[in-house]
Structure formats: C-alpha cells, structure tokens
Short mmCIF file of C-alpha atoms in Angstrom, two decimals:
data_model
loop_
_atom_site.label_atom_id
_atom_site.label_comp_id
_atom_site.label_asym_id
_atom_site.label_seq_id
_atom_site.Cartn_x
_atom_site.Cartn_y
_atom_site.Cartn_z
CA UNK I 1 6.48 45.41 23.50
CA UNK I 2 3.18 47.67 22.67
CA UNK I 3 0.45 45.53 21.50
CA UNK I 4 -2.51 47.11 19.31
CA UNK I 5 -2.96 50.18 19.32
CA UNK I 6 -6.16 52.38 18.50
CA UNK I 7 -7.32 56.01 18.43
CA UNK I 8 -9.11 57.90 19.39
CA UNK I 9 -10.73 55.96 22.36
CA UNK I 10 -13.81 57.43 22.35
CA UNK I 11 -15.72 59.76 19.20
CA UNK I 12 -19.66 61.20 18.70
CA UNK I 13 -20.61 62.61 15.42
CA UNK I 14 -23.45 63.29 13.93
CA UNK I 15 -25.65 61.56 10.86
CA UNK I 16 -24.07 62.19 7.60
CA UNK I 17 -20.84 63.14 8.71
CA UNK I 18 -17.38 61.19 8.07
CA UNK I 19 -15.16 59.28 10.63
CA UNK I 20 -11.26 57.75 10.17
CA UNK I 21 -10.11 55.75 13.44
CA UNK I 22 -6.46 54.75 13.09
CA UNK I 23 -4.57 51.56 14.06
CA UNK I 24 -0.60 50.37 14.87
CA UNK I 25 -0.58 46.70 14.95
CA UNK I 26 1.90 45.21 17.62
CA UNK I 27 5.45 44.86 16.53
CA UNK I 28 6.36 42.11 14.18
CA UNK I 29 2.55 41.85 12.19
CA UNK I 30 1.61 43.12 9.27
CA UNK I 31 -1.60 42.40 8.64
CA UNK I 32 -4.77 43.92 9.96
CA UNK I 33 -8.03 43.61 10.25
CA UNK I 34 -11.08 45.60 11.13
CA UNK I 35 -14.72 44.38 12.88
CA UNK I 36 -17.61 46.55 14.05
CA UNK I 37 -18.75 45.24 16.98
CA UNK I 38 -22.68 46.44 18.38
CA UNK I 39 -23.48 46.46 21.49
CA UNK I 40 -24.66 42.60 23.32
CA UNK I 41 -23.22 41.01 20.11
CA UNK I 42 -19.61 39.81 18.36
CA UNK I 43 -17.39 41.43 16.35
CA UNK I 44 -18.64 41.40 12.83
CA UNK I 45 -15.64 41.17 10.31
CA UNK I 46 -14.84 44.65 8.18
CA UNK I 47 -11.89 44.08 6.18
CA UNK I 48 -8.58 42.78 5.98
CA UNK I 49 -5.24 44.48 4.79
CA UNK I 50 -2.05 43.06 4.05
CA UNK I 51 0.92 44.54 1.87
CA UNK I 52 -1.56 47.68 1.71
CA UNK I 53 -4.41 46.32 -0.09
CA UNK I 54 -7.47 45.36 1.01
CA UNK I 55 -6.90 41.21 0.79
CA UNK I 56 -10.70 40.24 2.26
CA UNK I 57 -14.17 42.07 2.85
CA UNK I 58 -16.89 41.34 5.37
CA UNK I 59 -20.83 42.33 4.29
CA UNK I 60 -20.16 45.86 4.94
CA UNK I 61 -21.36 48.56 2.32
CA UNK I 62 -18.61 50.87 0.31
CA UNK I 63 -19.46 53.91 2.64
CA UNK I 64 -16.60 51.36 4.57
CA UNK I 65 -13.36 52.05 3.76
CA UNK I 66 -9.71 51.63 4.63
CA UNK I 67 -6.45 52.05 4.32
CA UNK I 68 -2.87 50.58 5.12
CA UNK I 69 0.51 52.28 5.09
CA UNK I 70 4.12 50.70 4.42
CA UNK I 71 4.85 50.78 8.57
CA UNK I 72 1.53 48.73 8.89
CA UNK I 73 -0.46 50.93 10.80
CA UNK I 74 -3.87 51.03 9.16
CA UNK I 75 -7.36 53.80 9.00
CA UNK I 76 -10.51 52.53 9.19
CA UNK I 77 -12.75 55.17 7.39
CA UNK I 78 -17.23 55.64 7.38
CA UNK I 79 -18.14 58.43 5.42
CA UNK I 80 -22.18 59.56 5.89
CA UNK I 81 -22.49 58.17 9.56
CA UNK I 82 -25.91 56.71 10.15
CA UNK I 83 -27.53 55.89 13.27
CA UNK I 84 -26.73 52.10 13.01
CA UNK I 85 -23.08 52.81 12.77
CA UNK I 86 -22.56 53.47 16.49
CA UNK I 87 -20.56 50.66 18.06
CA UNK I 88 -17.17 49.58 19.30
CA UNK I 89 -14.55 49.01 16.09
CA UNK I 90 -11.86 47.06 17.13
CA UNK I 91 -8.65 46.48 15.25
CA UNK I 92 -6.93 43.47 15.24
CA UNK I 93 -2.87 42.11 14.08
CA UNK I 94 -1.49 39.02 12.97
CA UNK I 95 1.68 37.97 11.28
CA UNK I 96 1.14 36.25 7.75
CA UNK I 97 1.15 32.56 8.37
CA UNK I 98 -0.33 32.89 11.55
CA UNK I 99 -3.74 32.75 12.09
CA UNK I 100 -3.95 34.09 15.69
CA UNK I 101 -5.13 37.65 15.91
CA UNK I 102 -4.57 40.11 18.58
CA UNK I 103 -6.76 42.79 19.78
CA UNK I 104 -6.74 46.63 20.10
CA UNK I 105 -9.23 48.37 22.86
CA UNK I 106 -11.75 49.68 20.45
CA UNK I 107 -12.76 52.71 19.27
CA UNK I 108 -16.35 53.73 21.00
CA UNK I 109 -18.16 55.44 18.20
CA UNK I 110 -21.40 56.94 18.83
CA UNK I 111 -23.59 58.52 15.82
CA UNK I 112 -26.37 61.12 17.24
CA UNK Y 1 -22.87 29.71 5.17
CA UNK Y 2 -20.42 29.28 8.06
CA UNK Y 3 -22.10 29.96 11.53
CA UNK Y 4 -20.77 29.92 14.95
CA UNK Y 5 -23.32 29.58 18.27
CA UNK Y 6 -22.29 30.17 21.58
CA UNK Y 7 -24.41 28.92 24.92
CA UNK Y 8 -25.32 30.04 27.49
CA UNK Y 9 -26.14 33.75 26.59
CA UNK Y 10 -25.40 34.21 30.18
CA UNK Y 11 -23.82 31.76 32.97
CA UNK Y 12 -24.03 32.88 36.78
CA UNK Y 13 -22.10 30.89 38.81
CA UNK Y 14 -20.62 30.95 42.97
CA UNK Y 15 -16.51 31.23 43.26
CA UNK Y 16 -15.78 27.36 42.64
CA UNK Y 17 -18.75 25.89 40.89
CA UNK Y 18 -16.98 24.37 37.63
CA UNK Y 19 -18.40 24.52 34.35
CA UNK Y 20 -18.44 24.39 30.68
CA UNK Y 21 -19.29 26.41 27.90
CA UNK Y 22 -20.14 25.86 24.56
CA UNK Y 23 -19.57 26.90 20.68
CA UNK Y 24 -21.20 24.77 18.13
CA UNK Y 25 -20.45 25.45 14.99
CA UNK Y 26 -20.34 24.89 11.02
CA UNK Y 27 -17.75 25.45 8.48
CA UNK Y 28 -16.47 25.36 5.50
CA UNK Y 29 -13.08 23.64 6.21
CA UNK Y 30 -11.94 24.72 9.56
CA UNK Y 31 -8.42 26.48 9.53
CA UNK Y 32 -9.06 27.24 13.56
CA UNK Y 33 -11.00 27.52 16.00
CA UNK Y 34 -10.32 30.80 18.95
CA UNK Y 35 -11.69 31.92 21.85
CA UNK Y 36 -11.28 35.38 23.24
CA UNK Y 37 -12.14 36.82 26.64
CA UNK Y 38 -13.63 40.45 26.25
CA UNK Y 39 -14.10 43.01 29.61
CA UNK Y 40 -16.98 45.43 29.06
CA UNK Y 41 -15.67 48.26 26.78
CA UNK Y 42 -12.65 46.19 25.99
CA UNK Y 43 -11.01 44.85 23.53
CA UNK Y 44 -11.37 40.64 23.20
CA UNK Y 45 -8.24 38.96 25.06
CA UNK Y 46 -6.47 36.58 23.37
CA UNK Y 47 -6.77 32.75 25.02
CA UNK Y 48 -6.77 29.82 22.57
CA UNK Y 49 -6.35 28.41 19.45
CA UNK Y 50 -7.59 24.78 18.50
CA UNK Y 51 -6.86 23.42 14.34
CA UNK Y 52 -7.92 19.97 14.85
CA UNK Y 53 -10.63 17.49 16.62
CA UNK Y 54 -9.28 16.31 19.69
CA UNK Y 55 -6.90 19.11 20.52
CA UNK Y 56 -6.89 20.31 23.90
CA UNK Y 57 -5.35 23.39 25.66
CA UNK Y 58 -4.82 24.85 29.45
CA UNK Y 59 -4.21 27.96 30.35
CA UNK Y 60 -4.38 28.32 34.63
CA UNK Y 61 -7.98 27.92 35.60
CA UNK Y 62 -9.65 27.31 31.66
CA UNK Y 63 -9.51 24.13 29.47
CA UNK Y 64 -10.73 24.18 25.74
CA UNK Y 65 -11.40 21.50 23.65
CA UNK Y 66 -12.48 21.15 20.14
CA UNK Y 67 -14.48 18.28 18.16
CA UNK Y 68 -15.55 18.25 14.60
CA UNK Y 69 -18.93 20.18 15.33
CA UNK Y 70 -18.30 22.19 18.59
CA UNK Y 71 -15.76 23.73 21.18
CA UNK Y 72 -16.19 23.65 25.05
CA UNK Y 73 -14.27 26.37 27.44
CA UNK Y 74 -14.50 24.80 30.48
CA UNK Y 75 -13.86 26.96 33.72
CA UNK Y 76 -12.49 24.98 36.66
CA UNK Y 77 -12.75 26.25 40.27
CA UNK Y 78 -13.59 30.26 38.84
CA UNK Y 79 -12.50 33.43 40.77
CA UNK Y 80 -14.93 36.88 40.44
CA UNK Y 81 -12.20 37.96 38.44
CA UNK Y 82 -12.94 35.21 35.79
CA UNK Y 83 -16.22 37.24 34.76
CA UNK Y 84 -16.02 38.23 31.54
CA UNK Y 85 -17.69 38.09 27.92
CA UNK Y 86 -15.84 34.88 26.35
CA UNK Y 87 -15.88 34.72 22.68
CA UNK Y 88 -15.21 31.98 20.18
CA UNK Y 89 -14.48 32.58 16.47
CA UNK Y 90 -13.61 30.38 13.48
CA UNK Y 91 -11.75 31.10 10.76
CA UNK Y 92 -12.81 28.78 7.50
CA UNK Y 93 -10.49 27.52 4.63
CA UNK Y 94 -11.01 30.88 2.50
CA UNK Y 95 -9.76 33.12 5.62
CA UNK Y 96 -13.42 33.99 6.54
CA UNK Y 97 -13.70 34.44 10.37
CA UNK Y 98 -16.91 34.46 12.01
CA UNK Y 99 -17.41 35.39 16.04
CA UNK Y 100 -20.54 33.64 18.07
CA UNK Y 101 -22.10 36.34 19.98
CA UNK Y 102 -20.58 35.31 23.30
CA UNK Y 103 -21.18 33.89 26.86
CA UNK Y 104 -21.27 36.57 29.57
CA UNK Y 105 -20.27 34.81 33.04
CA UNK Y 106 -20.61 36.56 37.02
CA UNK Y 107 -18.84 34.17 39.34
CA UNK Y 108 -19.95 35.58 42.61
CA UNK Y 109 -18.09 35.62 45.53
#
C-alpha cells in the first residue's frame, strides 16, 4: 500500500517565477492538506481540500493556491516566487472522520 | 489564538539515559493532540494521537501522555537510531492544526 506521495523531490526557481508541486494521498483518503515548512521550524498549515474545494486556509497570501482532482491527488501552486518561499512543502492525507494525518517526503523548494 | 510550545529546542542524551519531552499548549477545544517524528529532509512520521486528559499510548521504546495543558513524549532506554526531530501538533474544535517547532534529540552511542 503506497503512502503519500509527492513530486518533484527537489525544485530551484528563480524570484517571480511560478511553481505547482503535485500530491497522491495514500489509498483510502480523500482529503489533503498542504504546510510550508522553513527550515529549524514546524510545518505551518497551507490549506485543506476535500471533495475538491478548498474546505480550510492557513495565513498564507492568494499568490497560494491549490487544487484537487476527483482521484484525490491534489497541486499545490506559488505563482511570483519570492525569496521567503524556499522551504520544504509537505503534503499530508487523512480519511474524513479521522483526524490522523499522514505524511508525504516534501518537496525541497529553493527560490534564488 | 491557539499555540503549541515544544521543550527542549534540543535534547542530547547517551544510549539509555531516559527522558521526557514536552508540548504545552493552548486551545480552543482540543479535537487531538499528535506527535510526529521527522528525519532531516523528511517528511514527519506518524506516532500518536491523544483526544482526552489522561490518555496514554506506547509504541516500543516511547510513551505519550496528555493533560489538559500539555503533552509529554517520554523516551525510555533510547537507541542512536531514536534521533530525530519530534513534533507535536493540535488540531482545535474548528479543524485548525497548529505544529510546535519541535525537539531535535542525538542519543549518542
């Protein structure tokens, strides 16, 4: 049984330009959730989609956005990249009712 | 506004010196209470998930508990390979989840 999966791994672009990571959650969730986690600190909560709308938002501006499709799987997208935007994104599953989330390895972004 | 605070920043201890560590935290109506084990680069490892005061669980060499106002991890006997970033998070009554910043531990052999 896959769990979360994210790609790509690892990404650099430059300031100003526009990013989409993609997610599959594991088998049997369907509902997702993106965090931005910086370097030294925790995950800080993006958004959350379920039934492919966006259900809650974290204090992230609308250069955030995202996406969810009918088999679950889910794009995280950043459009004009700043410097601050380098960091690990992580995606995370869960099935509705449940509150425990599971993990994807990350997408390493870095913004030069 | 709902805030989660882990300590130690960092915890160094030898292969068998026991110990605890700590999330305090504050709420709005806690729907749970998880902690996560992250490797650097990694994505955070699922390990626990507390609802209520008093709940306890075990899970080989780690123990959490939860009260009304904090949640201890404690480590019992640790192995190098228990060195890791651990992570707690809460999740309040509107859905909100909020991570502490995390505990990095070196057991040394």
């Amino acid at each position: 049984d896959a769990g979360v999966t994210q790609s790509p791994t690892h990404l650099i672009k430059t300031r100003g330009q526009q990013v989409t990571l993609r997610c599959s959650p594991k088998s049997g969730h369907d509902t997702v959730s993106w965090y931005q986690q910086a370097l030294g600190q925790g995950p800080q909560f993006i958004f959350q989609y379920y039934e492919e709308e966006e259900r809650q938002r974290g204090n992230f501006p609308d250069r955030f956005s995202g996406h969810q499709f009918p088999n679950y799987s889910s794009e995280l997208n950043v459009n004009a990249l700043l410097l601050g935007d380098s960091a690990l994104y992580l995606c995370a599953s869960r099935a509705v009712g449940v509150e425990t989330q599971y993990f994807g390895p990350g997408t390493r972004l870095l913004v030069l | 506004e709902d805030q989660v605070t882990q300590s130690p920043e960092a915890l160094r201890l030898q292969e068998g010196e026991s110990s605890s560590l700590n999330c305090s935290y504050t709420v709005s109506g806690l729907r749970g209470l998880f902690w996560y084990r992250q490797d650097p680069g990694k994505g955070p490892e699922f390990l626990f998930t507390l609802y209520s005061a008093g709940e306890e669980k075990e899970k080989e060499r780690l123990k959490a508990t939860l009260t009304k106002k904090e949640s201890f991890l404690h480590i019992t006997a640790p192995k190098p390979e228990d060195s890791a970033t651990y992570l707690c998070a809460v999740q309040a009554r509107n859905n909100d989840m909020r991570f502490g910043a995390g505990t990095r531990l070196t057991v040394k052999p």
